[in-house]
XYZ file of C-alpha atoms in Angstrom:
573
model
C 34.935 -13.351 -17.385
C 35.407 -10.057 -19.257
C 32.196 -8.176 -19.914
C 31.577 -7.245 -23.546
C 29.436 -4.063 -23.859
C 28.448 -5.059 -27.389
C 26.389 -7.900 -25.876
C 24.089 -5.366 -24.271
C 20.630 -5.044 -25.746
C 20.995 -1.240 -25.597
C 24.021 -1.477 -27.899
C 21.570 -1.821 -30.812
C 20.360 1.705 -30.031
C 23.662 3.368 -29.129
C 26.631 1.439 -30.450
C 26.303 1.022 -34.215
C 27.553 3.328 -36.978
C 24.193 4.077 -38.586
C 21.977 7.135 -38.681
C 19.644 5.805 -35.979
C 22.419 5.326 -33.427
C 23.710 8.801 -34.231
C 20.193 10.125 -33.589
C 19.841 8.173 -30.322
C 23.169 9.505 -29.046
C 22.259 13.052 -30.032
C 18.933 12.871 -28.232
C 20.660 11.487 -25.132
C 22.926 14.561 -25.216
C 19.680 16.546 -25.383
C 18.738 14.906 -22.075
C 21.945 16.324 -20.617
C 24.050 13.150 -20.377
C 27.719 12.861 -21.320
C 28.807 9.939 -23.522
C 30.885 8.457 -20.681
C 27.819 8.401 -18.426
C 25.967 5.826 -20.507
C 27.838 4.435 -23.521
C 28.850 0.822 -22.983
C 27.006 0.648 -19.657
C 23.939 -1.463 -18.761
C 20.827 0.668 -19.163
C 18.472 0.014 -16.258
C 14.794 0.938 -16.451
C 13.270 1.878 -13.098
C 9.530 1.314 -13.440
C 7.973 3.467 -10.732
C 4.307 3.237 -9.721
C 4.493 6.383 -7.561
C 1.649 8.876 -7.673
C 0.031 11.552 -5.509
C -3.154 9.455 -5.206
C -1.507 6.215 -4.078
C -0.651 6.389 -0.348
C 0.954 2.952 -0.507
C 3.536 4.251 -3.003
C 3.824 7.933 -2.117
C 7.424 7.418 -0.917
C 8.609 5.643 -4.086
C 9.647 8.911 -5.732
C 12.415 9.146 -3.105
C 13.190 5.428 -3.189
C 13.818 5.654 -6.920
C 16.722 7.965 -6.110
C 18.225 5.272 -3.898
C 17.836 2.737 -6.714
C 19.594 5.148 -9.088
C 22.363 5.592 -6.536
C 22.949 1.854 -6.532
C 22.846 1.606 -10.324
C 25.367 4.430 -10.740
C 27.721 2.894 -8.176
C 27.613 -0.458 -9.950
C 28.496 1.143 -13.282
C 25.057 1.192 -14.854
C 22.906 3.922 -16.362
C 19.466 4.340 -14.682
C 16.378 5.695 -16.424
C 13.147 6.184 -14.479
C 9.843 5.376 -16.209
C 6.537 6.463 -14.644
C 3.988 3.683 -15.100
C 0.340 3.244 -14.121
C -0.371 3.405 -10.410
C -2.975 0.959 -9.129
C -4.272 2.454 -5.897
C -6.400 -0.076 -4.061
C -7.770 2.732 -1.931
C -9.127 4.999 -4.648
C -9.347 3.345 -8.078
C -12.842 2.243 -9.128
C -14.531 -0.029 -9.895
C -11.414 -1.940 -8.834
C -7.704 -1.838 -9.724
C -8.077 -5.502 -10.666
C -9.711 -4.190 -13.836
C -6.370 -2.538 -14.678
C -3.845 -5.125 -13.482
C -3.456 -6.482 -16.994
C -3.145 -2.958 -18.401
C -0.099 -2.308 -16.177
C 1.265 -5.732 -17.107
C 0.937 -4.842 -20.784
C 2.522 -1.422 -20.235
C 5.439 -3.022 -18.361
C 6.074 -5.575 -21.084
C 5.910 -3.111 -23.942
C 8.052 -0.435 -22.259
C 10.791 -2.955 -21.546
C 10.655 -4.277 -25.089
C 10.446 -1.014 -26.996
C 13.139 1.069 -25.256
C 16.937 0.612 -25.057
C 16.730 -1.305 -21.780
C 19.050 -4.066 -20.556
C 17.448 -4.735 -17.180
C 14.717 -3.433 -14.914
C 13.974 -2.525 -11.329
C 10.247 -2.861 -10.673
C 8.850 -0.661 -7.877
C 5.446 -1.527 -6.442
C 3.614 -3.176 -3.596
C -0.040 -2.115 -3.407
C -2.042 -5.212 -4.193
C -2.258 -5.425 -8.001
C 1.002 -3.644 -8.804
C 3.220 -6.556 -7.708
C 1.666 -9.198 -9.991
C 1.191 -6.692 -12.827
C 4.852 -5.655 -12.875
C 6.095 -9.225 -12.617
C 3.671 -10.524 -15.256
C 4.851 -7.919 -17.748
C 8.509 -8.362 -16.882
C 8.190 -12.149 -17.184
C 6.763 -11.755 -20.682
C 9.566 -9.368 -21.667
C 12.120 -11.706 -19.999
C 14.926 -9.303 -19.165
C 16.996 -9.345 -15.966
C 14.820 -7.766 -13.260
C 14.695 -7.055 -9.535
C 11.525 -6.187 -7.633
C 11.563 -3.440 -4.962
C 8.588 -3.834 -2.576
C 6.969 -0.622 -1.320
C 6.991 -1.930 2.249
C 4.293 -1.933 4.944
C 3.176 1.233 6.710
C 3.715 1.773 10.435
C 1.232 0.181 12.873
C -1.910 2.192 13.482
C -2.902 3.515 16.884
C -6.140 4.571 18.538
C -6.245 5.276 22.244
C -4.836 2.090 23.817
C -5.340 -0.051 20.701
C -2.771 -1.016 18.054
C -4.586 -0.984 14.712
C -4.157 -2.952 11.527
C -5.236 -1.127 8.380
C -8.125 -2.819 6.640
C -8.671 -5.488 9.284
C -9.543 -3.014 12.040
C -11.410 -0.830 9.573
C -13.863 -3.701 9.010
C -14.023 -4.478 12.729
C -14.705 -0.952 13.968
C -17.099 -0.164 11.135
C -19.197 -3.141 12.246
C -18.989 -1.818 15.812
C -20.281 1.534 14.524
C -23.165 -0.193 12.737
C -23.928 -2.178 15.889
C -24.188 1.037 17.895
C -21.018 0.448 19.916
C -19.087 3.449 18.528
C -20.098 7.042 17.877
C -19.027 9.649 15.329
C -16.309 11.080 17.585
C -14.617 7.708 18.004
C -14.863 7.088 14.263
C -13.218 10.451 13.522
C -10.340 9.501 15.819
C -10.013 6.154 14.061
C -9.780 7.894 10.683
C -6.571 9.558 11.844
C -5.099 6.455 13.427
C -5.648 3.620 10.969
C -3.019 4.568 8.395
C -0.288 6.835 9.719
C 2.616 6.605 7.262
C 3.432 5.820 3.638
C 3.395 2.143 2.738
C 0.907 -0.595 1.999
C -1.269 -2.396 4.558
C 0.715 -3.697 7.529
C -1.501 -6.724 8.001
C -1.068 -9.945 6.024
C -3.363 -8.540 3.377
C -2.891 -8.894 -0.343
C -0.011 -6.419 -0.502
C 2.146 -8.125 2.133
C 1.165 -11.548 0.806
C 2.200 -10.720 -2.765
C 5.438 -8.943 -1.866
C 6.341 -11.942 0.315
C 5.519 -14.195 -2.632
C 7.850 -12.085 -4.797
C 10.632 -12.556 -2.256
C 9.919 -16.295 -2.115
C 10.059 -16.424 -5.915
C 13.579 -15.033 -5.613
C 13.109 -11.704 -7.413
C 13.927 -9.387 -4.481
C 17.038 -8.976 -2.400
C 16.777 -11.078 0.805
C 14.435 -9.759 3.480
C 13.074 -6.976 1.278
C 9.360 -7.690 1.546
C 8.779 -6.842 5.205
C 10.976 -3.749 5.695
C 8.700 -0.914 6.885
C 8.278 1.711 4.175
C 9.670 4.548 6.304
C 12.578 2.600 7.823
C 16.046 3.651 6.679
C 16.601 0.002 5.850
C 14.109 0.477 3.033
C 16.389 3.061 1.428
C 19.336 0.691 1.771
C 17.338 -2.159 0.245
C 16.446 0.054 -2.743
C 20.116 0.952 -3.266
C 21.130 -2.707 -2.940
C 18.557 -3.591 -5.607
C 20.099 -0.990 -7.933
C 23.537 -2.467 -7.338
C 22.333 -6.005 -7.948
C 20.449 -5.409 -11.210
C 23.625 -4.213 -12.944
C 25.411 -7.451 -12.058
C 22.423 -9.486 -13.247
C 22.626 -7.777 -16.638
C 26.354 -8.432 -16.887
C 25.786 -12.058 -15.918
C 22.800 -12.283 -18.336
C 20.493 -13.734 -15.667
C 17.076 -13.308 -17.207
C 13.856 -13.498 -15.238
C 13.040 -16.867 -16.822
C 16.079 -18.296 -15.031
C 14.510 -17.346 -11.690
C 10.781 -17.879 -12.296
C 10.699 -21.664 -12.566
C 8.077 -24.245 -11.631
C 9.951 -24.820 -8.369
C 9.932 -21.104 -7.574
C 6.167 -20.856 -8.018
C 5.565 -23.903 -5.824
C 7.698 -22.292 -3.126
C 5.697 -19.070 -3.470
C 2.492 -21.046 -2.911
C 4.052 -22.701 0.142
C 4.991 -19.254 1.447
C 1.514 -17.794 0.957
C -0.040 -20.716 2.804
C 2.437 -20.586 5.701
C 1.715 -16.866 6.050
C -2.041 -17.403 6.196
C -2.015 -15.051 3.232
C -4.629 -13.416 1.059
C -6.977 -15.401 -1.169
C -6.090 -12.948 -3.941
C -2.683 -14.605 -4.180
C -4.348 -17.612 -5.807
C -5.479 -15.619 -8.835
C -2.283 -13.588 -9.111
C 0.201 -16.452 -8.796
C -1.697 -18.500 -11.365
C -1.537 -15.554 -13.775
C 2.140 -14.849 -13.034
C 3.054 -18.493 -13.526
C 1.227 -18.550 -16.840
C 3.409 -15.680 -18.084
C 6.444 -17.766 -17.119
C 5.210 -20.790 -19.054
C 4.352 -22.637 -15.846
C 0.916 -24.214 -15.437
C -0.169 -23.548 -11.858
C -3.685 -24.646 -10.858
C -6.124 -24.548 -7.967
C -5.293 -28.204 -7.366
C -1.650 -27.233 -6.762
C -2.775 -24.832 -4.035
C -4.968 -27.450 -2.400
C -2.285 -30.147 -2.626
C 0.378 -27.930 -1.095
C -2.037 -26.567 1.539
C -2.423 -30.028 3.050
C 1.302 -30.160 3.858
C 2.051 -26.581 4.991
C 1.442 -25.280 8.547
C 0.474 -21.661 9.219
C 3.401 -20.114 11.099
C 2.883 -16.343 10.741
C 0.887 -14.992 13.683
C -0.115 -11.857 11.769
C -3.540 -10.262 11.344
C -6.158 -10.970 10.116
C -5.539 -14.656 10.869
C -3.245 -13.926 13.828
C -2.404 -11.191 16.329
C 0.662 -9.211 15.204
C 1.491 -6.771 12.382
C 4.144 -6.650 9.672
C 6.661 -4.596 11.635
C 6.594 -7.308 14.302
C 7.056 -9.920 11.567
C 10.013 -8.028 10.129
C 11.895 -7.767 13.393
C 11.038 -11.370 14.261
C 13.110 -12.479 11.260
C 10.975 -11.604 8.257
C 10.500 -13.996 5.388
C 14.012 -15.511 5.660
C 13.162 -16.451 9.249
C 9.840 -18.002 8.290
C 11.345 -19.930 5.354
C 14.111 -21.242 7.612
C 11.384 -23.231 9.395
C 10.051 -24.717 6.154
C 13.236 -25.852 4.422
C 12.023 -29.445 4.031
C 9.067 -28.116 2.000
C 11.095 -25.865 -0.315
C 13.180 -26.309 -3.458
C 16.470 -25.135 -2.007
C 18.684 -25.638 -5.064
C 16.964 -23.132 -7.349
C 18.549 -19.720 -8.057
C 17.447 -16.285 -6.841
C 18.479 -12.849 -8.062
C 20.905 -12.555 -5.141
C 22.308 -16.054 -4.691
C 23.203 -19.151 -6.643
C 20.679 -21.137 -4.601
C 17.861 -20.482 -2.168
C 19.751 -22.718 0.256
C 22.632 -20.253 0.227
C 20.247 -17.323 0.628
C 18.659 -18.814 3.745
C 21.944 -19.753 5.398
C 22.078 -18.068 8.776
C 18.416 -16.976 8.751
C 16.914 -17.002 12.226
C 13.651 -16.341 14.054
C 13.870 -13.912 16.971
C 10.292 -14.134 18.287
C 8.555 -17.504 18.425
C 5.149 -15.949 18.986
C 5.245 -13.911 15.778
C 6.792 -16.669 13.627
C 5.717 -19.883 15.269
C 7.734 -23.100 15.529
C 5.999 -25.860 13.612
C 5.044 -27.677 16.807
C 3.099 -24.534 17.841
C 1.653 -23.624 14.434
C -1.505 -21.541 14.246
C -2.938 -24.281 12.021
C -1.521 -27.611 10.883
C -2.654 -26.983 7.294
C -2.409 -23.911 5.075
C -4.923 -21.150 5.660
C -6.605 -21.475 2.240
C -8.849 -24.251 0.946
C -10.026 -24.942 -2.595
C -13.673 -26.014 -2.856
C -15.451 -27.990 -5.564
C -19.075 -28.890 -6.155
C -22.078 -28.258 -8.360
C -22.047 -24.586 -7.373
C -18.411 -24.125 -8.408
C -17.444 -26.786 -10.965
C -14.211 -24.945 -11.771
C -13.451 -24.204 -8.139
C -13.751 -21.613 -5.378
C -11.569 -20.595 -2.439
C -12.045 -19.827 1.246
C -9.605 -18.449 3.808
C -10.896 -20.763 6.499
C -8.266 -19.744 9.051
C -10.035 -16.361 9.271
C -13.565 -17.809 9.663
C -15.490 -18.844 12.748
C -14.966 -22.625 13.103
C -18.685 -23.298 13.626
C -19.359 -22.251 10.027
C -16.836 -24.522 8.312
C -19.497 -27.259 8.088
C -22.822 -25.538 7.502
C -26.080 -25.942 5.605
C -28.441 -23.004 5.331
C -30.983 -21.299 3.088
C -29.686 -18.857 0.499
C -30.579 -15.183 0.316
C -29.596 -14.019 -3.156
C -28.491 -10.558 -4.256
C -28.088 -9.962 -7.989
C -25.562 -7.136 -7.679
C -23.624 -5.231 -5.037
C -25.733 -2.064 -5.148
C -28.917 -4.033 -4.575
C -27.241 -5.838 -1.695
C -26.173 -2.527 -0.096
C -29.685 -1.140 -0.436
C -31.584 -4.162 0.894
C -29.315 -6.107 3.269
C -30.951 -4.471 6.315
C -34.529 -4.873 5.088
C -36.479 -6.490 7.973
C -38.634 -8.285 5.390
C -35.674 -10.564 4.620
C -35.915 -11.935 8.183
C -32.267 -12.893 8.120
C -30.860 -15.262 10.755
C -27.264 -16.345 11.483
C -28.004 -19.586 9.623
C -28.774 -17.944 6.308
C -26.206 -18.063 3.497
C -25.703 -14.673 1.831
C -25.158 -15.026 -1.922
C -23.866 -12.252 -4.181
C -23.592 -12.703 -7.927
C -22.787 -10.445 -10.852
C -19.411 -9.588 -9.296
C -16.949 -11.785 -11.159
C -14.290 -10.919 -13.755
C -16.802 -9.837 -16.408
C -19.797 -9.149 -14.214
C -18.139 -6.937 -11.590
C -16.639 -5.652 -13.788
C -13.109 -6.583 -12.800
C -14.033 -8.855 -9.884
C -14.166 -6.200 -7.129
C -13.473 -6.961 -3.471
C -17.136 -7.343 -2.562
C -16.801 -10.843 -1.108
C -16.910 -9.849 2.583
C -20.640 -9.164 2.432
C -21.821 -7.071 5.403
C -23.569 -8.718 8.315
C -27.060 -7.173 8.670
C -27.325 -4.481 11.348
C -29.960 -6.416 13.255
C -27.619 -9.395 13.613
C -24.613 -7.233 14.504
C -26.602 -5.785 17.383
C -27.196 -9.359 18.586
C -23.451 -10.038 18.578
C -23.262 -11.978 15.284
C -19.922 -11.305 13.586
C -19.747 -14.050 10.938
C -22.034 -15.791 8.465
C -21.435 -17.968 5.421
C -21.147 -15.647 2.424
C -20.707 -16.814 -1.174
C -19.839 -14.821 -4.292
C -17.968 -14.734 -7.570
C -16.160 -11.648 -6.230
C -12.810 -11.335 -4.453
C -12.156 -10.195 -0.888
C -9.561 -7.857 0.567
C -6.683 -9.753 2.091
C -7.267 -7.711 5.237
C -10.819 -9.112 5.505
C -12.015 -12.100 7.483
C -15.018 -14.376 7.858
C -16.565 -17.471 6.296
C -16.466 -15.973 2.806
C -16.427 -18.322 -0.183
C -14.869 -16.467 -3.104
C -13.864 -16.708 -6.769
C -16.792 -18.976 -7.745
C -15.899 -20.259 -11.208
C -17.348 -19.981 -13.685
C -18.916 -16.667 -12.653
C -22.631 -15.961 -12.869
C -22.220 -13.384 -15.657
C -21.174 -16.112 -18.117
C -23.811 -18.586 -16.967
C -22.051 -20.354 -14.120
C -24.277 -22.236 -11.646
C -24.261 -19.229 -9.304
C -26.608 -17.583 -11.811
C -29.201 -20.299 -11.105
C -29.414 -19.990 -7.306
C -32.721 -18.798 -5.870
C -33.523 -17.404 -2.446
C -34.529 -20.302 -0.195
C -32.304 -22.913 -1.869
C -30.217 -24.846 0.633
C -26.445 -24.572 0.258
C -23.926 -26.818 2.022
C -20.370 -25.699 2.804
C -18.000 -28.426 4.011
C -14.421 -27.172 4.194
C -12.975 -30.444 5.533
C -14.458 -32.274 2.536
C -13.540 -29.347 0.249
C -17.167 -29.188 -0.879
C -19.681 -26.513 -1.850
C -23.036 -27.790 -2.993
C -26.360 -26.328 -4.045
C -28.971 -28.778 -2.727
C -31.100 -28.650 -5.857
C -31.660 -31.543 -8.260
C -29.891 -31.683 -11.608
C -33.280 -31.697 -13.341
C -34.368 -28.494 -11.606
C -31.064 -26.820 -12.416
C -31.384 -27.845 -16.073
C -34.798 -26.184 -16.207
C -33.450 -23.005 -14.651
C -30.554 -22.962 -17.081
C -32.893 -23.254 -20.045
C -34.741 -20.159 -18.809
C -31.588 -18.121 -18.084
C -30.650 -15.283 -20.424
C -27.176 -13.705 -20.538
C -26.927 -10.166 -19.175
C -25.952 -7.371 -21.595
C -22.253 -6.468 -21.949
C -20.924 -4.049 -19.336
C -18.955 -2.041 -21.911
C -19.667 -1.091 -25.502
C -16.257 0.440 -26.283
C -12.808 1.277 -24.955
C -10.559 -0.624 -22.612
C -13.554 -2.123 -20.825
C -14.715 -3.770 -24.056
C -11.242 -5.213 -24.639
C -11.199 -6.414 -21.042
C -14.576 -8.136 -21.362
C -13.569 -9.801 -24.606
C -10.216 -11.139 -23.393
C -10.520 -11.764 -19.626
C -10.267 -15.344 -18.409
C -11.987 -16.782 -15.349
C -10.689 -16.772 -11.779
C -9.443 -20.354 -11.828
C -7.032 -19.507 -14.668
C -5.803 -16.207 -13.233
C -7.969 -13.519 -14.874
C -5.284 -12.749 -17.437
C -6.054 -11.584 -20.963
C -6.227 -14.558 -23.307
C -4.005 -12.882 -25.899
C -1.361 -12.030 -23.267
C -1.415 -15.458 -21.635
C -1.050 -17.199 -24.991
C 2.307 -18.816 -25.769
C 4.346 -17.535 -28.660
C 7.367 -15.479 -29.617
C 7.425 -11.675 -29.715
C 10.465 -10.319 -31.579
C 12.623 -7.514 -30.264
C 12.154 -4.305 -32.252
C 14.683 -3.385 -34.906
C 16.600 -0.402 -33.522
C 18.000 0.586 -36.884
């Protein structure tokens, strides 16, 4: 079929006979471009989350050049847009506070400029869902370029996983097993190249989910950031986006109900991060798909955990990549997938997975040797979390998956940090640590506080896990019997706000239950005496966030962004 350049969205800016088009062409000459370089060609926006303060993305400035190379070769016209960088390592109180800001920026940039398609470059935890949420709302052709995992860490004779081993060795330091010299060596060995965490943390989980959704080129999500294959993948993405524009394959064609269910299946088979629950629900909502906690729990009961990758397993992402990557893993789950849906690279997922193989059965397990027969996440319900909570039970000590113990309550994270080691608390391994005031509004932004520290006195006795409950999130690199995302959160009057130190709490993962062992009458009395805390913000973006943020069970999107409705394209004049 002959391609008609007048069908391009950018034609409204460049191709008419009016004053505005004359002005747009003149200003493009001002940028130094010849008419034949861009007129009549698909204009491709490259949304780049590179910055000097984001080590996960510090190589994306160079990768953008590879994307441009691919776009030029395919006959398109690339334009690079710097967008907000969400650095999990440095941004406070949490980049989750700004995920929706990047989503809004992505949507409005794609809508307001002469753009026909987009390449989205990200990978550090919140950048993947933010870019895809905004692009889904704008609904142009788009391809996602994952930042890629960093190289494995090393310390003496140990292979390190960023995040996961940080928690482990920090606890060893607190227990008196490591000194300052060893810790200084670890600082230089944990993260030794550009790229996001090389464990199955939130970054690797979400980029794998993006590949499962069908918005990357095949195999993209696990390529190490510094591998030359990453450059080739970026160029291939630039080539592909131009064809998608010419074929008019919008993101809504790819991001279907079936695609989101397959992404959930993928996350569960990977033993992936609990954060994926919130992000996929929000992403699906932008695509007009209603994804719920019940969908995660339903699918979890049918999906085995096959990825033997830390923190739930033994290996790291480079091992996973060379074992076959996501195509290899999905090739062992074909009966659980929707194989006839399209991806950005193929007519069907079935076609995309043809020929995919696993090269190491220890890294990507056969189903008969799965790490777990059910998905690594469980959704809990009960009077403490009427709208749900989640636990990554594959990363917890099995003895704690059915547990009743007395609560020790902390009203905020700073208080917890200051008092957790107070001998007066007389903490035992049976206690249940409870943190509130750390949800979407209360955090603010739902920080990754959910892996509450084990008290020093217990660490010195060899205790490495306790039941911990909060309305916060947890790093995907973390581990332990941590119940997260309690909904509704305490800050808006959820039952977590009513818990008192000494109350018994029962966790029963097999029964999917979380219960506060307090009578309804007593809870009603406590609720009558409860007063809402003051707002965290009085002005600015924080005030907008507090006004519009939804709860964890519905994805923590902004209500006005998640709302259905048409947004017209601007008049280009």
